[in-house]
Amino acid sequence: MALREGLTSMYEKSVQRYPDEFFALKVVTDIKLVFYARSLKKYLLIGESVSLLSGYSFLQTLPTKILGLPVSAPAEFSPYPSAAPAYMGGRATDDMADGDLDPKVFGYEDFPEYVKAAKNQIRNRGSEVKRDFTLDFLLKYTLENLEKDQKPGDDVRRDWDLFLDAMLVEHYRRVNHKILTKAELETIDDNSFSYAHNIMLIALHSKTRFKDIEEIAQLQGKIFALADLKPELAGFTCKIPKEVLEEAGIDGEVLMNDPNLLDGNEVIRRWMKEELATGRELYDKLKRKIPDLDFSAKLYLKFLVKGVESKMEKMEKKLQ
């Protein structure tokens, strides 16, 4: 027992000599591998793109190993230290809220327990969080670096706190099988996307903020909802407004147990066309803004818009 404790103590002292980036890199890499195993097509491009900015890409870490350099060296000298941690930490939080990632992987019994711990950490500035390969340390590291990047008027801790609130609302909507009104759904989209985009714009050193590109929230919310309507319903998340379901004569709980009830319903089809048309208007308005944005915001928005565009085109063909 004494030998084991001694070895453990030696290991902990040895590991603590490494920089913060060493720990953050390991957590980010673990999260990326979970996403890549789920779908390379969906996650690889965005995952490695944002990782390149922060020095977390496999293209950067593998050569350092070969050269015998510290694996975290690229991250230590990155001009965008919070980009990859912010994206991957936020993505993991979103997936836990949606039920796609088990909080037990990170040592939490359920998502509300994680949110409570994260919000406490935001308030006490992570004073009790030790350097370790945990989501807790990744959040501490991310917020500390975001605070270095933020500009006067920004408050990344407030943004992340409100992002957690939005994710908790998403979680309870799913587990309680809630059917929401059109106004309630739009509020969820605004809250779910706005704070996340604000955080990422800060991480990318952009002068642009969500208020400058606010169309992106409703655009993503509407198009993503249409593209994944049946899978979301099967997971007990209904993104069809209560008013529409009532007009269509469909019970929301019954629909979540049998998403194929959507097929052939003209009221649902008309609603989908209307949402798609609104999405197209938001898309056109947003694209007109892009040339006037700063370089970082241009790249970020072009990347986001490209993903929405492909889904929109598929839906337009489907609903012709």
PDB file of N, CA and C in Angstrom, residues 28-52 56-59 84 87-88 91 95:
ATOM      1  N   VAL A  28      -9.524  17.388 -25.041  1.00  0.00           N
ATOM      2  CA  VAL A  28     -10.055  17.731 -26.363  1.00  0.00           C
ATOM      3  C   VAL A  28      -9.910  16.548 -27.315  1.00  0.00           C
ATOM      4  N   THR A  29      -8.760  15.895 -27.286  1.00  0.00           N
ATOM      5  CA  THR A  29      -8.522  14.746 -28.169  1.00  0.00           C
ATOM      6  C   THR A  29      -9.489  13.611 -27.864  1.00  0.00           C
ATOM      7  N   ASP A  30      -9.732  13.348 -26.596  1.00  0.00           N
ATOM      8  CA  ASP A  30     -10.683  12.297 -26.214  1.00  0.00           C
ATOM      9  C   ASP A  30     -12.083  12.609 -26.730  1.00  0.00           C
ATOM     10  N   ILE A  31     -12.491  13.875 -26.634  1.00  0.00           N
ATOM     11  CA  ILE A  31     -13.814  14.279 -27.119  1.00  0.00           C
ATOM     12  C   ILE A  31     -13.878  14.126 -28.639  1.00  0.00           C
ATOM     13  N   LYS A  32     -12.818  14.565 -29.320  1.00  0.00           N
ATOM     14  CA  LYS A  32     -12.787  14.444 -30.787  1.00  0.00           C
ATOM     15  C   LYS A  32     -12.914  12.987 -31.227  1.00  0.00           C
ATOM     16  N   LEU A  33     -12.209  12.100 -30.560  1.00  0.00           N
ATOM     17  CA  LEU A  33     -12.242  10.686 -30.943  1.00  0.00           C
ATOM     18  C   LEU A  33     -13.643  10.087 -30.789  1.00  0.00           C
ATOM     19  N   VAL A  34     -14.371  10.541 -29.780  1.00  0.00           N
ATOM     20  CA  VAL A  34     -15.761  10.087 -29.604  1.00  0.00           C
ATOM     21  C   VAL A  34     -16.607  10.541 -30.789  1.00  0.00           C
ATOM     22  N   PHE A  35     -16.440  11.808 -31.195  1.00  0.00           N
ATOM     23  CA  PHE A  35     -17.206  12.353 -32.321  1.00  0.00           C
ATOM     24  C   PHE A  35     -16.812  11.681 -33.635  1.00  0.00           C
ATOM     25  N   TYR A  36     -15.513  11.494 -33.845  1.00  0.00           N
ATOM     26  CA  TYR A  36     -15.045  10.900 -35.101  1.00  0.00           C
ATOM     27  C   TYR A  36     -15.512   9.457 -35.236  1.00  0.00           C
ATOM     28  N   ALA A  37     -15.559   8.747 -34.119  1.00  0.00           N
ATOM     29  CA  ALA A  37     -16.049   7.366 -34.147  1.00  0.00           C
ATOM     30  C   ALA A  37     -17.526   7.324 -34.515  1.00  0.00           C
ATOM     31  N   ARG A  38     -18.243   8.376 -34.147  1.00  0.00           N
ATOM     32  CA  ARG A  38     -19.680   8.450 -34.450  1.00  0.00           C
ATOM     33  C   ARG A  38     -19.912   8.774 -35.918  1.00  0.00           C
ATOM     34  N   SER A  39     -19.173   9.771 -36.436  1.00  0.00           N
ATOM     35  CA  SER A  39     -19.350  10.155 -37.835  1.00  0.00           C
ATOM     36  C   SER A  39     -18.185  11.026 -38.303  1.00  0.00           C
ATOM     37  N   LEU A  40     -17.268  10.428 -39.070  1.00  0.00           N
ATOM     38  CA  LEU A  40     -16.155  11.202 -39.614  1.00  0.00           C
ATOM     39  C   LEU A  40     -16.650  12.295 -40.553  1.00  0.00           C
ATOM     40  N   LYS A  41     -17.637  11.966 -41.363  1.00  0.00           N
ATOM     41  CA  LYS A  41     -18.171  12.913 -42.340  1.00  0.00           C
ATOM     42  C   LYS A  41     -18.716  14.166 -41.668  1.00  0.00           C
ATOM     43  N   LYS A  42     -19.370  13.991 -40.542  1.00  0.00           N
ATOM     44  CA  LYS A  42     -20.017  15.116 -39.865  1.00  0.00           C
ATOM     45  C   LYS A  42     -19.030  15.951 -39.049  1.00  0.00           C
ATOM     46  N   TYR A  43     -18.047  15.295 -38.431  1.00  0.00           N
ATOM     47  CA  TYR A  43     -17.228  15.992 -37.447  1.00  0.00           C
ATOM     48  C   TYR A  43     -15.764  16.254 -37.833  1.00  0.00           C
ATOM     49  N   LEU A  44     -15.210  15.475 -38.773  1.00  0.00           N
ATOM     50  CA  LEU A  44     -13.769  15.577 -39.031  1.00  0.00           C
ATOM     51  C   LEU A  44     -13.336  16.963 -39.509  1.00  0.00           C
ATOM     52  N   LEU A  45     -14.038  17.518 -40.491  1.00  0.00           N
ATOM     53  CA  LEU A  45     -13.632  18.808 -41.063  1.00  0.00           C
ATOM     54  C   LEU A  45     -13.682  19.921 -40.031  1.00  0.00           C
ATOM     55  N   ILE A  46     -14.798  20.052 -39.337  1.00  0.00           N
ATOM     56  CA  ILE A  46     -14.916  21.113 -38.331  1.00  0.00           C
ATOM     57  C   ILE A  46     -13.985  20.838 -37.160  1.00  0.00           C
ATOM     58  N   GLY A  47     -13.860  19.575 -36.770  1.00  0.00           N
ATOM     59  CA  GLY A  47     -13.010  19.234 -35.633  1.00  0.00           C
ATOM     60  C   GLY A  47     -11.552  19.568 -35.869  1.00  0.00           C
ATOM     61  N   GLU A  48     -11.024  19.188 -37.034  1.00  0.00           N
ATOM     62  CA  GLU A  48      -9.612  19.450 -37.313  1.00  0.00           C
ATOM     63  C   GLU A  48      -9.357  20.898 -37.719  1.00  0.00           C
ATOM     64  N   SER A  49     -10.363  21.545 -38.296  1.00  0.00           N
ATOM     65  CA  SER A  49     -10.200  22.959 -38.665  1.00  0.00           C
ATOM     66  C   SER A  49     -10.012  23.820 -37.428  1.00  0.00           C
ATOM     67  N   VAL A  50     -10.897  23.637 -36.452  1.00  0.00           N
ATOM     68  CA  VAL A  50     -10.790  24.444 -35.234  1.00  0.00           C
ATOM     69  C   VAL A  50      -9.573  23.998 -34.417  1.00  0.00           C
ATOM     70  N   SER A  51      -9.211  22.714 -34.525  1.00  0.00           N
ATOM     71  CA  SER A  51      -8.031  22.217 -33.812  1.00  0.00           C
ATOM     72  C   SER A  51      -6.745  22.824 -34.365  1.00  0.00           C
ATOM     73  N   LEU A  52      -6.685  23.003 -35.680  1.00  0.00           N
ATOM     74  CA  LEU A  52      -5.503  23.615 -36.296  1.00  0.00           C
ATOM     75  C   LEU A  52      -5.236  25.005 -35.734  1.00  0.00           C
ATOM     76  N   TYR A  56      -4.148  21.850 -31.768  1.00  0.00           N
ATOM     77  CA  TYR A  56      -4.635  20.575 -31.232  1.00  0.00           C
ATOM     78  C   TYR A  56      -4.847  19.528 -32.325  1.00  0.00           C
ATOM     79  N   SER A  57      -4.555  19.871 -33.570  1.00  0.00           N
ATOM     80  CA  SER A  57      -4.813  18.949 -34.674  1.00  0.00           C
ATOM     81  C   SER A  57      -3.830  17.782 -34.672  1.00  0.00           C
ATOM     82  N   PHE A  58      -4.291  16.632 -35.125  1.00  0.00           N
ATOM     83  CA  PHE A  58      -3.411  15.471 -35.260  1.00  0.00           C
ATOM     84  C   PHE A  58      -2.260  15.787 -36.229  1.00  0.00           C
ATOM     85  N   LEU A  59      -2.523  16.676 -37.189  1.00  0.00           N
ATOM     86  CA  LEU A  59      -1.481  17.070 -38.151  1.00  0.00           C
ATOM     87  C   LEU A  59      -0.349  17.831 -37.464  1.00  0.00           C
ATOM     88  N   ALA A  84     -10.265  25.690 -29.967  1.00  0.00           N
ATOM     89  CA  ALA A  84     -10.591  24.256 -29.932  1.00  0.00           C
ATOM     90  C   ALA A  84     -11.212  23.838 -28.599  1.00  0.00           C
ATOM     91  N   TYR A  87     -14.851  25.129 -28.551  1.00  0.00           N
ATOM     92  CA  TYR A  87     -15.741  24.406 -29.461  1.00  0.00           C
ATOM     93  C   TYR A  87     -16.021  22.997 -28.954  1.00  0.00           C
ATOM     94  N   MET A  88     -14.984  22.256 -28.591  1.00  0.00           N
ATOM     95  CA  MET A  88     -15.159  20.868 -28.169  1.00  0.00           C
ATOM     96  C   MET A  88     -15.882  20.774 -26.820  1.00  0.00           C
ATOM     97  N   ARG A  91     -19.458  21.606 -27.642  1.00  0.00           N
ATOM     98  CA  ARG A  91     -20.049  20.502 -28.404  1.00  0.00           C
ATOM     99  C   ARG A  91     -20.396  19.329 -27.495  1.00  0.00           C
ATOM    100  N   ASP A  95     -24.104  17.803 -26.732  1.00  0.00           N
ATOM    101  CA  ASP A  95     -24.406  16.387 -26.951  1.00  0.00           C
ATOM    102  C   ASP A  95     -24.940  15.719 -25.688  1.00  0.00           C
TER     103      ASP A  95
END
